[in-house]
Amino acid sequence: MEENGNELIRLESVYKIFGPQPHGRAFDLVKAGVGKDEVQRQSGHVVGIDNVSFAVPKGEIFVVMGLSGSGKSTVLRTVNKLLEVTSGRVWVDGTNVQTLEGSDLQAFRREKMGMVFQHFALFPHRSVIDNVGYGLKVQGITKEDRDKASMKALSLVGLEPYSRNLPRQLSGGMQQRVGLARALASDPDILLMDEAFSALDPLIRRQMQDELMEIQNEVHKTILFITHDLNEALRIGDRVCIMRDGAVVQIGTPEEILTEPATAYVAEFVQDVDQGRVIECREVMSPPDPIDPSMSPAGALAHIGDRTGAFVCDTKGRPTGLLTAAACTRAADNLAAAVRSDFDTASPETTLNNVYAAAGRGLPIAVVDGDGRLVGNLDPRSIMEEMGRVEQLIDGFERETYL
Amino acid sequence: MSFLAQGAAEESIPFWDSALLDQWRIPFGDWIEQGLKWIAVNLEVLLDIFAWPFDFLIRRLVRDFLTEIPWIWVVLAMMLIAWLARNLKVAAFVAVSLAVCGLMEDDYWGATAETLGFIGVAVLLCVVIGIPIGIACGRVDGIWRKTRPILDAMQVVHSFVYMLPFIWFFGLGEVSATMVTMVYALPPLIRLTNLGIRQVPPDVVEASRAYGASESRVLFDVQIPLARPAIMTGINQTLLLAISMLGIAGLMGAGGYGRLLYRAINNQDVGLGASGGLAFFLLAVVLDRISQREEVGERHLLQRIGLAWKHRRDPDMLITDRDASAVVRYQETETHAPITAGERLPMGLALLGGAAAIVSAFLPWTSNAGKMSAWSRWADASLNGELEGRVFNGLEASGGSWFGITVLALGSFVVLAVAGCAARPGRAPRWLAPDGAVIAAFAALIVAASHFLAKPMSAAGVAAGAVDPGRGIGVYLAMAGGATAAIGAVLWIRAAEHRPLHPLPSGIGWGSMIGLGAAVLILFIGLFSGWGFDERQEAIITPELQAQFDELEQQSIDNPDRRAAIAADMLSLRAQAAQTGTLVTDGLSSQGPQLGLWALLAGLAALLTGLPAVGVFGGDEQRRWRWSAATAGIGSGVAGIALAWIFTHVRSGHPKYTSGIGSFLALIGGMLILASTMAVLKEYRRAKVYGNPRDAAAANDPGGGTAGKSA
């Protein structure tokens, strides 16, 4: 974890044990490294979180991912003290949240964060606009100002025409948009999203993920996102934290999780993921190393080496043509005639699944930056190579698991 | 071991003998008695403080206020409460039921007001105590764990057990009766409030907390509003249990129906028991209806007033509040069929007939004396010559009496049905429709005709000094108006654009057929049952009877042991004797107006019109609807005859000349005919025409509006 000056949320060795005497024997057992099931058997207490530490910098979408019972929702609830921790500290914007009490805690929750729930948790007896304005109402803001802010938040999620409806009159996806608008209305720094999209249909879920990212581009919140769906985590997370039995297993960017799973547990998760959707071109591409068409064919062949081909660039470094090794061999001496211009381009952030079609032609793909300059040469064979490597890695873990 | 040895030494009873148990005693009862005595002596002040709110509410609110003010205010107040809490329909039901309770017999109104007040006080105190306790139980597990066994005990232990200490401390009377009632009625309210609070989805409560709400806000913003249905059910339950405790409260000295019923049991007074029971039942239904929670989506008056107040500065919100829903937008594209050209003329005819019926009530119906009321007052001195030459309209007691009033009401309904349907086709109340008009018009015609056809004062009456009532123009106009309205309504229903909501069941409606048959049977029995009971004559004690009395008296002196049995014999003998002077006129008798005959003939007509209505002549739905409406109209007419007769006696009757069971049977028969047609009638509504299909399809897709979110 990088030490960062602008981090907004920070958990320091947080433990949470459920039961009548959380500080007693159960805590000692957990500290001594006894597993969750064994602690429950010996002491009757349930381990919620076991020594969790992480930090979330401002503006990041940090996803905590795990199966049910992994403690992910518990982690979220320590951040606004809906749950009290057994040990450890939770810092939010320089405040030790867990020491807050009563009206200080209420004021802190009001100002710092909005929360979105798995089953929406809308107030069924209030209209959409009153739901959205609830946080503001609690802050004591007048009805007019409240409605103005609520309409703005509703416009972000595209639900202005439904402001006077009751929540039950809306579909699931629309209800969760209301939930999102409610969290955005008081313009907090932090959004806590507890399995926000898990109750939605797969298609709506995807749509909502896109929408969340779109909104995030506008509002730049710090988002702590809880999910049990790895695809969702990899899709929207800037960084992903994988939890198991209350403990952190791995924290990293989606690519790191996918290409370098830390344990067999992570690998098992990852094996069902389509790597092509996560791995980006820049991780697989080779350096651009452009070619000059005025070379001799033999020189050109030597320059291309074992690559499929190389690109020809103009003076600004923009690719203008492609010279393949095969064309060099066929060309007698006029290399300029062998340069073809029907090559494909991609950006470094393009995920591999978007270049499969282009790669299928067997020609190198030009990876260009925003200005159109060549930054890399993506060989179709290297795509297959990377996919194979990840697959083998996961297979290795799998053997480890089963043997 | 010493006690065994002792016992053996004294009487040598083996320890398995039950007699041994008599030698030993655990003085539990003594302990309690000593404790209660101590409390009664030393904590009198505390008991007084405890009893104060009960005493205050019952004395000030019930004794000094509720039973003292005029009855009309109480009925109006209850009606208003029903309207505010529910709707106008319930309010009307409440008003009628309370009026019937009060009309039942002498001092029934006092008992009704007292019962109302007693239950009101008990429920009020239950709510004040129960809801806070329930909320505390719902929020704090510890309190619930401690409270639950107490509630169990309150519900399991019979009220006779805890009745005694209350009587000991607070004496017999309303105060201790209220307390005992509360012990019984409180637990469900606490339980349901607790349940309601606990059933609020935890994530909604969490959401409220997560947005920084204080605990009191969580309670009042989320928990109580969401627990409201459960709490309302709890109040309803408490109310019903309080009503069911009235009998025991009467035993403990509370007034009201409880005491009436208690008296009825003691005196073996069947009549008092029946009327008291009916009033009891009506009051229970009234209170239950008021306190029932509204149906989902219904908005009662109180909510509407609250909403109007909330949006007093931005009334435009009131319009968008509900109509923004996509569902509602979809519905707006469909409208009810407008009035067609073919309907206009019949509607005009019906309107004319209805108006004529209304006017007829204000015209002379009889002269010299009332036709119907004469039957109930013929021996009154006031009638003898005094009324001669005077003319009475349909509304006066001596004129049409309740026949005129019934015709007026039915005529008004016809007018209302035509006007309502013309003004807002399909959106007026359900019965302001052609079938409603048919029913009212037929009933008006039958009621007017029965007044016309009824046998006037008997020769005996005339001989006794009564005069021939004659017939006024009002009766003729009422019949003409009823007939015109009936013709108009029938033509209207033939042309009306009404369709069933669901297809009518194919085949013959045997249930309805049996209902009609039973109705005719009841009317037939009613024909031979008494329509009038005249008890004005002195009981005639014949010499034989007198001899029997004397013999029984002698027996009771001879055998003092059998005195009770002999007294009962004498009582029944006396009842027999009392009946000798009673003149019972049945529905056919020439000593009466022979209304039973006309009711039966109408019932037979209903049986005939009922044949096509139940589908004997084929399943054509529109035809079944039309004949059902006609049958229902005849049934209403029969009920109208009975009702008018009964109320004529209620309004102008001599207290010893009452309407009889025969008229009540006719009322039941008429209602049964009406009920048999409901299966068909209730399906019919104004037909709908739908807006252009493209609009409907667009409005049908609520997700479509969300696409332009970035706008």
PDB file of C-alpha atoms in Angstrom, chain B residues 346-475:
ATOM      1  CA  PRO B 346     -85.006   7.248 -22.289  1.00  0.00           C
ATOM      2  CA  MET B 347     -82.847   9.132 -19.804  1.00  0.00           C
ATOM      3  CA  GLY B 348     -85.078  12.171 -20.209  1.00  0.00           C
ATOM      4  CA  LEU B 349     -88.144  10.012 -19.663  1.00  0.00           C
ATOM      5  CA  ALA B 350     -86.692   8.484 -16.515  1.00  0.00           C
ATOM      6  CA  LEU B 351     -85.709  11.949 -15.284  1.00  0.00           C
ATOM      7  CA  LEU B 352     -89.262  13.158 -15.830  1.00  0.00           C
ATOM      8  CA  GLY B 353     -90.717  10.174 -13.987  1.00  0.00           C
ATOM      9  CA  GLY B 354     -88.298  10.593 -11.088  1.00  0.00           C
ATOM     10  CA  ALA B 355     -89.114  14.292 -10.827  1.00  0.00           C
ATOM     11  CA  ALA B 356     -92.833  13.489 -10.826  1.00  0.00           C
ATOM     12  CA  ALA B 357     -92.285  11.006  -7.991  1.00  0.00           C
ATOM     13  CA  ILE B 358     -90.451  13.673  -6.008  1.00  0.00           C
ATOM     14  CA  VAL B 359     -93.179  16.236  -6.581  1.00  0.00           C
ATOM     15  CA  SER B 360     -95.897  13.724  -5.703  1.00  0.00           C
ATOM     16  CA  ALA B 361     -94.607  13.447  -2.144  1.00  0.00           C
ATOM     17  CA  PHE B 362     -95.510  17.092  -1.546  1.00  0.00           C
ATOM     18  CA  LEU B 363     -99.021  16.752  -2.944  1.00  0.00           C
ATOM     19  CA  PRO B 364    -102.068  15.478  -1.017  1.00  0.00           C
ATOM     20  CA  TRP B 365    -101.965  11.716  -0.488  1.00  0.00           C
ATOM     21  CA  THR B 366    -104.917  11.315   1.840  1.00  0.00           C
ATOM     22  CA  SER B 367    -107.613  13.458   3.352  1.00  0.00           C
ATOM     23  CA  ASN B 368    -109.495  13.230   6.668  1.00  0.00           C
ATOM     24  CA  ALA B 369    -106.997  10.753   8.131  1.00  0.00           C
ATOM     25  CA  GLY B 370    -103.876   8.828   7.328  1.00  0.00           C
ATOM     26  CA  LYS B 371    -104.338   5.598   5.446  1.00  0.00           C
ATOM     27  CA  MET B 372    -101.435   3.665   6.868  1.00  0.00           C
ATOM     28  CA  SER B 373    -101.046   5.466  10.156  1.00  0.00           C
ATOM     29  CA  ALA B 374    -104.736   5.019  10.779  1.00  0.00           C
ATOM     30  CA  TRP B 375    -104.042   1.330  11.224  1.00  0.00           C
ATOM     31  CA  SER B 376    -101.711   2.058  14.071  1.00  0.00           C
ATOM     32  CA  ARG B 377    -103.744   4.851  15.634  1.00  0.00           C
ATOM     33  CA  TRP B 378    -107.350   4.064  14.924  1.00  0.00           C
ATOM     34  CA  ALA B 379    -108.358   4.011  18.542  1.00  0.00           C
ATOM     35  CA  ASP B 380    -106.637   7.321  19.249  1.00  0.00           C
ATOM     36  CA  ALA B 381    -109.095   9.907  20.384  1.00  0.00           C
ATOM     37  CA  SER B 382    -107.338  12.484  18.262  1.00  0.00           C
ATOM     38  CA  LEU B 383    -108.539  10.773  15.123  1.00  0.00           C
ATOM     39  CA  ASN B 384    -112.166  10.788  15.997  1.00  0.00           C
ATOM     40  CA  GLY B 385    -113.536  13.555  13.889  1.00  0.00           C
ATOM     41  CA  GLU B 386    -110.758  15.967  14.720  1.00  0.00           C
ATOM     42  CA  LEU B 387    -108.845  15.399  11.505  1.00  0.00           C
ATOM     43  CA  GLU B 388    -111.893  15.381   9.335  1.00  0.00           C
ATOM     44  CA  GLY B 389    -111.655  17.629   6.325  1.00  0.00           C
ATOM     45  CA  ARG B 390    -107.882  18.056   6.652  1.00  0.00           C
ATOM     46  CA  VAL B 391    -105.583  17.104   3.789  1.00  0.00           C
ATOM     47  CA  PHE B 392    -102.188  15.485   4.253  1.00  0.00           C
ATOM     48  CA  ASN B 393     -99.233  15.299   1.879  1.00  0.00           C
ATOM     49  CA  GLY B 394     -96.997  12.298   1.352  1.00  0.00           C
ATOM     50  CA  LEU B 395     -94.494  13.273   4.019  1.00  0.00           C
ATOM     51  CA  GLU B 396     -96.858  13.867   6.904  1.00  0.00           C
ATOM     52  CA  ALA B 397     -97.449  11.192   9.488  1.00  0.00           C
ATOM     53  CA  SER B 398    -101.108  11.010   8.664  1.00  0.00           C
ATOM     54  CA  GLY B 399    -100.629  11.237   4.914  1.00  0.00           C
ATOM     55  CA  GLY B 400     -98.411   8.973   2.891  1.00  0.00           C
ATOM     56  CA  SER B 401     -96.356   8.510   5.997  1.00  0.00           C
ATOM     57  CA  TRP B 402     -93.210   6.547   5.230  1.00  0.00           C
ATOM     58  CA  PHE B 403     -94.623   5.397   1.922  1.00  0.00           C
ATOM     59  CA  GLY B 404     -94.385   8.989   0.673  1.00  0.00           C
ATOM     60  CA  ILE B 405     -90.907   9.408   2.113  1.00  0.00           C
ATOM     61  CA  THR B 406     -89.762   6.142   0.494  1.00  0.00           C
ATOM     62  CA  VAL B 407     -91.163   7.231  -2.875  1.00  0.00           C
ATOM     63  CA  LEU B 408     -89.444  10.608  -2.477  1.00  0.00           C
ATOM     64  CA  ALA B 409     -86.089   8.914  -1.756  1.00  0.00           C
ATOM     65  CA  LEU B 410     -86.414   6.472  -4.654  1.00  0.00           C
ATOM     66  CA  GLY B 411     -87.505   9.206  -7.080  1.00  0.00           C
ATOM     67  CA  SER B 412     -84.549  11.310  -6.028  1.00  0.00           C
ATOM     68  CA  PHE B 413     -82.289   8.347  -6.674  1.00  0.00           C
ATOM     69  CA  VAL B 414     -83.623   7.969 -10.204  1.00  0.00           C
ATOM     70  CA  VAL B 415     -82.967  11.662 -10.871  1.00  0.00           C
ATOM     71  CA  LEU B 416     -79.507  11.367  -9.332  1.00  0.00           C
ATOM     72  CA  ALA B 417     -78.689   8.273 -11.392  1.00  0.00           C
ATOM     73  CA  VAL B 418     -79.629   9.962 -14.655  1.00  0.00           C
ATOM     74  CA  ALA B 419     -77.866  13.221 -13.786  1.00  0.00           C
ATOM     75  CA  GLY B 420     -74.781  11.476 -12.396  1.00  0.00           C
ATOM     76  CA  CYS B 421     -74.355   9.218 -15.391  1.00  0.00           C
ATOM     77  CA  ALA B 422     -74.934  12.106 -17.808  1.00  0.00           C
ATOM     78  CA  ALA B 423     -72.429  14.385 -16.050  1.00  0.00           C
ATOM     79  CA  ARG B 424     -69.621  11.879 -15.588  1.00  0.00           C
ATOM     80  CA  PRO B 425     -70.329   8.701 -17.562  1.00  0.00           C
ATOM     81  CA  GLY B 426     -68.545   5.803 -15.901  1.00  0.00           C
ATOM     82  CA  ARG B 427     -66.873   7.906 -13.237  1.00  0.00           C
ATOM     83  CA  ALA B 428     -69.917   8.630 -11.106  1.00  0.00           C
ATOM     84  CA  PRO B 429     -70.494   6.278  -8.145  1.00  0.00           C
ATOM     85  CA  ARG B 430     -71.260   2.722  -9.233  1.00  0.00           C
ATOM     86  CA  TRP B 431     -75.045   2.750  -8.772  1.00  0.00           C
ATOM     87  CA  LEU B 432     -75.670   6.057 -10.553  1.00  0.00           C
ATOM     88  CA  ALA B 433     -76.190   4.042 -13.702  1.00  0.00           C
ATOM     89  CA  PRO B 434     -79.103   2.629 -15.746  1.00  0.00           C
ATOM     90  CA  ASP B 435     -79.403  -0.444 -13.519  1.00  0.00           C
ATOM     91  CA  GLY B 436     -79.571   1.786 -10.445  1.00  0.00           C
ATOM     92  CA  ALA B 437     -82.305   3.795 -12.151  1.00  0.00           C
ATOM     93  CA  VAL B 438     -84.263   0.639 -13.019  1.00  0.00           C
ATOM     94  CA  ILE B 439     -84.062  -0.616  -9.451  1.00  0.00           C
ATOM     95  CA  ALA B 440     -85.147   2.697  -7.915  1.00  0.00           C
ATOM     96  CA  ALA B 441     -87.919   3.273 -10.457  1.00  0.00           C
ATOM     97  CA  PHE B 442     -89.406  -0.220 -10.038  1.00  0.00           C
ATOM     98  CA  ALA B 443     -89.222   0.106  -6.272  1.00  0.00           C
ATOM     99  CA  ALA B 444     -90.889   3.539  -6.344  1.00  0.00           C
ATOM    100  CA  LEU B 445     -93.682   2.197  -8.517  1.00  0.00           C
ATOM    101  CA  ILE B 446     -94.260  -0.803  -6.260  1.00  0.00           C
ATOM    102  CA  VAL B 447     -94.210   1.228  -3.030  1.00  0.00           C
ATOM    103  CA  ALA B 448     -96.627   3.825  -4.445  1.00  0.00           C
ATOM    104  CA  ALA B 449     -98.899   1.116  -5.825  1.00  0.00           C
ATOM    105  CA  SER B 450     -98.936  -0.773  -2.544  1.00  0.00           C
ATOM    106  CA  HIS B 451    -100.100   2.387  -0.787  1.00  0.00           C
ATOM    107  CA  PHE B 452    -102.793   2.748  -3.423  1.00  0.00           C
ATOM    108  CA  LEU B 453    -103.875  -0.894  -3.198  1.00  0.00           C
ATOM    109  CA  ALA B 454    -103.639  -1.303   0.568  1.00  0.00           C
ATOM    110  CA  LYS B 455    -106.931  -1.919   2.254  1.00  0.00           C
ATOM    111  CA  PRO B 456    -108.151   1.216   3.955  1.00  0.00           C
ATOM    112  CA  MET B 457    -109.454   1.385   7.500  1.00  0.00           C
ATOM    113  CA  SER B 458    -111.727  -1.519   8.360  1.00  0.00           C
ATOM    114  CA  ALA B 459    -115.435  -1.208   8.757  1.00  0.00           C
ATOM    115  CA  ALA B 460    -114.936  -1.767  12.458  1.00  0.00           C
ATOM    116  CA  GLY B 461    -112.615   1.188  12.566  1.00  0.00           C
ATOM    117  CA  VAL B 462    -115.027   3.372  10.718  1.00  0.00           C
ATOM    118  CA  ALA B 463    -117.734   2.292  13.086  1.00  0.00           C
ATOM    119  CA  ALA B 464    -115.470   3.235  16.006  1.00  0.00           C
ATOM    120  CA  GLY B 465    -115.360   6.753  14.730  1.00  0.00           C
ATOM    121  CA  ALA B 466    -112.484   6.829  12.191  1.00  0.00           C
ATOM    122  CA  VAL B 467    -113.189   8.363   8.826  1.00  0.00           C
ATOM    123  CA  ASP B 468    -112.406   7.193   5.316  1.00  0.00           C
ATOM    124  CA  PRO B 469    -108.979   8.502   4.368  1.00  0.00           C
ATOM    125  CA  GLY B 470    -109.734   8.735   0.657  1.00  0.00           C
ATOM    126  CA  ARG B 471    -107.001   9.020  -1.971  1.00  0.00           C
ATOM    127  CA  GLY B 472    -105.264  12.208  -2.965  1.00  0.00           C
ATOM    128  CA  ILE B 473    -103.671  13.228  -6.237  1.00  0.00           C
ATOM    129  CA  GLY B 474    -100.224  12.560  -4.803  1.00  0.00           C
ATOM    130  CA  VAL B 475    -100.700   8.806  -4.833  1.00  0.00           C
TER     131      VAL B 475
END
